[in-house]
């Protein structure tokens, strides 16, 4: 079994997050406004996987709120 490095896991999480955001048709700008996470932080996360835990929690909360509104 091949284990991922922490860097690879972060990139994989960012890729999956971006796919989810795009499938819900939420722009980076809209998500930034809804979550309170700066636009630049979102861009960095989606491209590099780097994000603080607090910012990630804010994004998860905003995405969950978006699901409730749409669903």
C-alpha atoms as an extended CHARMM CRD file, in Angstrom:
* protein
*
        71  EXT
         1         1  UNK       CA              0.0000000000        0.0000000000        0.0000000000  PROA      1               0.0000000000
         2         2  UNK       CA              1.3890000000        3.3500000000       -1.0360000000  PROA      2               0.0000000000
         3         3  UNK       CA              0.7860000000        6.1170000000        1.4820000000  PROA      3               0.0000000000
         4         4  UNK       CA              0.3880000000        9.7290000000        0.4740000000  PROA      4               0.0000000000
         5         5  UNK       CA              2.6690000000       12.3680000000        1.8850000000  PROA      5               0.0000000000
         6         6  UNK       CA              1.0110000000       15.1950000000        3.8460000000  PROA      6               0.0000000000
         7         7  UNK       CA              1.6050000000       17.4620000000        0.8460000000  PROA      7               0.0000000000
         8         8  UNK       CA             -0.1470000000       15.0010000000       -1.4810000000  PROA      8               0.0000000000
         9         9  UNK       CA             -3.0660000000       14.6660000000        0.9380000000  PROA      9               0.0000000000
        10        10  UNK       CA             -3.4430000000       18.4600000000        1.0810000000  PROA      10              0.0000000000
        11        11  UNK       CA             -3.4210000000       18.7110000000       -2.7190000000  PROA      11              0.0000000000
        12        12  UNK       CA             -5.9720000000       15.9150000000       -2.9790000000  PROA      12              0.0000000000
        13        13  UNK       CA             -8.2590000000       17.6240000000       -0.4490000000  PROA      13              0.0000000000
        14        14  UNK       CA             -7.9550000000       20.9170000000       -2.3340000000  PROA      14              0.0000000000
        15        15  UNK       CA             -8.7620000000       19.2220000000       -5.6360000000  PROA      15              0.0000000000
        16        16  UNK       CA            -11.8340000000       17.5270000000       -4.1640000000  PROA      16              0.0000000000
        17        17  UNK       CA            -12.9470000000       20.7800000000       -2.5480000000  PROA      17              0.0000000000
        18        18  UNK       CA            -12.6420000000       22.6470000000       -5.8580000000  PROA      18              0.0000000000
        19        19  UNK       CA            -14.6370000000       19.9610000000       -7.6660000000  PROA      19              0.0000000000
        20        20  UNK       CA            -17.3740000000       20.1900000000       -5.0230000000  PROA      20              0.0000000000
        21        21  UNK       CA            -17.4480000000       23.9900000000       -5.1800000000  PROA      21              0.0000000000
        22        22  UNK       CA            -17.6590000000       23.9480000000       -8.9520000000  PROA      22              0.0000000000
        23        23  UNK       CA            -20.3610000000       21.2590000000       -8.9990000000  PROA      23              0.0000000000
        24        24  UNK       CA            -22.4520000000       23.5650000000       -6.8050000000  PROA      24              0.0000000000
        25        25  UNK       CA            -21.6720000000       26.4700000000       -9.1610000000  PROA      25              0.0000000000
        26        26  UNK       CA            -20.2730000000       28.6430000000       -6.3710000000  PROA      26              0.0000000000
        27        27  UNK       CA            -17.6590000000       31.1860000000       -7.4230000000  PROA      27              0.0000000000
        28        28  UNK       CA            -14.5480000000       31.8750000000       -5.3840000000  PROA      28              0.0000000000
        29        29  UNK       CA            -15.7860000000       35.4100000000       -4.8180000000  PROA      29              0.0000000000
        30        30  UNK       CA            -19.1930000000       34.2630000000       -3.5370000000  PROA      30              0.0000000000
        31        31  UNK       CA            -17.6330000000       31.6540000000       -1.2680000000  PROA      31              0.0000000000
        32        32  UNK       CA            -15.1760000000       34.1920000000        0.0660000000  PROA      32              0.0000000000
        33        33  UNK       CA            -18.0250000000       36.5430000000        0.9350000000  PROA      33              0.0000000000
        34        34  UNK       CA            -20.1470000000       33.7830000000        2.5040000000  PROA      34              0.0000000000
        35        35  UNK       CA            -17.3320000000       32.2800000000        4.5500000000  PROA      35              0.0000000000
        36        36  UNK       CA            -15.3010000000       35.3190000000        5.5190000000  PROA      36              0.0000000000
        37        37  UNK       CA            -12.1750000000       33.6170000000        4.1480000000  PROA      37              0.0000000000
        38        38  UNK       CA            -10.1630000000       36.0080000000        1.9610000000  PROA      38              0.0000000000
        39        39  UNK       CA            -10.3180000000       35.3810000000       -1.7810000000  PROA      39              0.0000000000
        40        40  UNK       CA             -6.5210000000       35.0750000000       -1.9130000000  PROA      40              0.0000000000
        41        41  UNK       CA             -6.6290000000       32.3440000000        0.7480000000  PROA      41              0.0000000000
        42        42  UNK       CA             -9.1870000000       30.3940000000       -1.2720000000  PROA      42              0.0000000000
        43        43  UNK       CA             -7.0760000000       30.6560000000       -4.4140000000  PROA      43              0.0000000000
        44        44  UNK       CA             -3.9730000000       29.5210000000       -2.5410000000  PROA      44              0.0000000000
        45        45  UNK       CA             -5.8570000000       26.5930000000       -1.0090000000  PROA      45              0.0000000000
        46        46  UNK       CA             -7.2110000000       25.3730000000       -4.3370000000  PROA      46              0.0000000000
        47        47  UNK       CA             -3.8350000000       25.6500000000       -6.0380000000  PROA      47              0.0000000000
        48        48  UNK       CA             -1.4950000000       24.4350000000       -3.2910000000  PROA      48              0.0000000000
        49        49  UNK       CA             -3.5950000000       22.7680000000       -0.6030000000  PROA      49              0.0000000000
        50        50  UNK       CA             -2.3090000000       25.2530000000        1.9940000000  PROA      50              0.0000000000
        51        51  UNK       CA             -4.9270000000       26.5920000000        4.4180000000  PROA      51              0.0000000000
        52        52  UNK       CA             -5.3450000000       27.0320000000        8.1500000000  PROA      52              0.0000000000
        53        53  UNK       CA             -7.7110000000       24.7300000000        9.9820000000  PROA      53              0.0000000000
        54        54  UNK       CA             -9.9100000000       27.6640000000       11.0350000000  PROA      54              0.0000000000
        55        55  UNK       CA            -10.2460000000       28.8360000000        7.4230000000  PROA      55              0.0000000000
        56        56  UNK       CA            -11.0470000000       25.3000000000        6.2890000000  PROA      56              0.0000000000
        57        57  UNK       CA            -13.7430000000       25.0570000000        8.9700000000  PROA      57              0.0000000000
        58        58  UNK       CA            -15.2270000000       28.3640000000        7.7850000000  PROA      58              0.0000000000
        59        59  UNK       CA            -15.3290000000       27.0690000000        4.2180000000  PROA      59              0.0000000000
        60        60  UNK       CA            -16.9710000000       23.8120000000        5.2640000000  PROA      60              0.0000000000
        61        61  UNK       CA            -19.5950000000       25.7480000000        7.2150000000  PROA      61              0.0000000000
        62        62  UNK       CA            -20.3250000000       28.0540000000        4.2700000000  PROA      62              0.0000000000
        63        63  UNK       CA            -20.6100000000       25.1030000000        1.8860000000  PROA      63              0.0000000000
        64        64  UNK       CA            -22.9760000000       23.3630000000        4.2960000000  PROA      64              0.0000000000
        65        65  UNK       CA            -25.1000000000       26.5330000000        4.5190000000  PROA      65              0.0000000000
        66        66  UNK       CA            -25.1750000000       26.7160000000        0.7300000000  PROA      66              0.0000000000
        67        67  UNK       CA            -26.4340000000       23.1140000000        0.5620000000  PROA      67              0.0000000000
        68        68  UNK       CA            -29.3020000000       23.9500000000        2.9190000000  PROA      68              0.0000000000
        69        69  UNK       CA            -30.3290000000       26.9430000000        0.8040000000  PROA      69              0.0000000000
        70        70  UNK       CA            -30.2540000000       25.0490000000       -2.4810000000  PROA      70              0.0000000000
        71        71  UNK       CA            -31.4300000000       21.6460000000       -1.2730000000  PROA      71              0.0000000000
